[in-house]
Amino acid sequence: MRDFISMKDFTKGEILRILKLAKSLKENPQGNLLGDKIVSSLFFEPSTRTRLSFTSAAYRVGAKVLGFDSPDATSLKKGESLRDTIKMTGAYSDVIVMRHPIDGAARFATEVSNVPIINGGDGANEHPSQTLLDLYTIQEEMGKIENLKIAFVGDLKYGRTVHSLSKALSMFNCEFYFVAPDLIQIPEHILKFLNNRNIKYTLVDDYKDILPEIDVMYMTRIQRERFENLDEYEKVKTVYEIDKNSIVGKCKEEMIILHPLPRVTEINIDLDDTKHALYFKQAANGVPVREAMYAIALGKYHLDEDEMDVEKR
Ligand code: CP
């Protein structure tokens, strides 16, 4: 059994083995892999992709799903604690997927749960399943993860997907550009993490300055819901908006644009039919990646195994 809380809990080898298992499950579906298992899906914050793709992934490996998509429908409304909610849900299921608005909530859940916890996003902290599908998409499209130049653009302060992905990519000798105004620039604790690992990065104001050099452009939404002061949100809400005209012909031919979605105005829909736009394929990759996460969380596969090809088991 294995929890998925932060990308710093995984080695490069473990990440590559998760991606290998996801690829194997995508190519060779295993409809009964977890046929005796029940997944709890506890979403204390809104979600479309993460909740539905974790649900789809469970069905595709034969597991059953229970849970909620709003805390208002639960006894949390009556004052029940997160601790008791997690303890009870663990009694009804074999693994818990949870999204919560408080940084560290998923780590806390591991301390009180007797079943594995998968973090579906905790506040502005981390989103490890998103990172694994981001890496899967990069590997599938670019043929490698190592030695890439990646620009993170937008809300880097509150963007938990950026925090998790930059931690993971620090293991792959990538070079980072953090493109954001000061108000929503990458937090100090992430820069400290990168400094401790001697990772090369540059803070940038205008993506146009680095567009011709990068291999991956990772766009993000400015997260209105996390701003304490909405006047600050108003100042930055449309700071980076890309469209076909601003990208095509001005970047490398093979550059890919990723976005964890949902988007608001930061990517014009006229980019969607260009070869650079990978964000819908990226979201679809969430299903096999999350199938693999269930299999590992529930001990069906172990990350120290040399051979994780399900066809050969
Ligand atoms: N990428 C992502 O976490 O999307 P949702 O908020 O829709 O789950």
mmCIF file of C-alpha atoms and ligand atoms in Angstrom, residues 43 46-51 99 120 127 130 160-161 260-262 290, ligand 1:
data_model
loop_
_atom_site.group_PDB
_atom_site.id
_atom_site.type_symbol
_atom_site.label_atom_id
_atom_site.label_comp_id
_atom_site.label_asym_id
_atom_site.label_seq_id
_atom_site.Cartn_x
_atom_site.Cartn_y
_atom_site.Cartn_z
ATOM 1 C CA PHE A 43 -14.179 16.159 -2.849
ATOM 2 C CA PRO A 46 -15.078 21.621 -6.868
ATOM 3 C CA SER A 47 -13.570 19.440 -9.585
ATOM 4 C CA THR A 48 -14.427 18.199 -13.052
ATOM 5 C CA ARG A 49 -11.362 16.347 -14.378
ATOM 6 C CA THR A 50 -9.813 14.973 -11.212
ATOM 7 C CA ARG A 51 -13.017 13.595 -9.707
ATOM 8 C CA ARG A 99 -9.427 17.051 -2.525
ATOM 9 C CA GLY A 120 -6.464 15.031 -5.432
ATOM 10 C CA HIS A 127 -1.596 17.934 -6.908
ATOM 11 C CA GLN A 130 -1.988 15.920 -12.096
ATOM 12 C CA ARG A 160 -0.542 23.510 -6.862
ATOM 13 C CA THR A 161 -0.009 21.776 -10.198
ATOM 14 C CA PRO A 260 -4.154 21.421 -16.124
ATOM 15 C CA LEU A 261 -7.519 23.015 -16.969
ATOM 16 C CA PRO A 262 -10.035 24.495 -16.386
ATOM 17 C CA ARG A 290 -5.024 7.152 -12.110
HETATM 18 N N1 CP B 1 -6.803 19.728 -13.402
HETATM 19 C C1 CP B 1 -7.735 19.717 -12.424
HETATM 20 O O1 CP B 1 -7.418 19.497 -11.235
HETATM 21 O O2 CP B 1 -9.007 19.960 -12.854
HETATM 22 P P1 CP B 1 -10.299 19.906 -11.952
HETATM 23 O O3 CP B 1 -10.202 21.035 -10.945
HETATM 24 O O4 CP B 1 -11.464 20.040 -12.883
HETATM 25 O O5 CP B 1 -10.292 18.590 -11.216
#
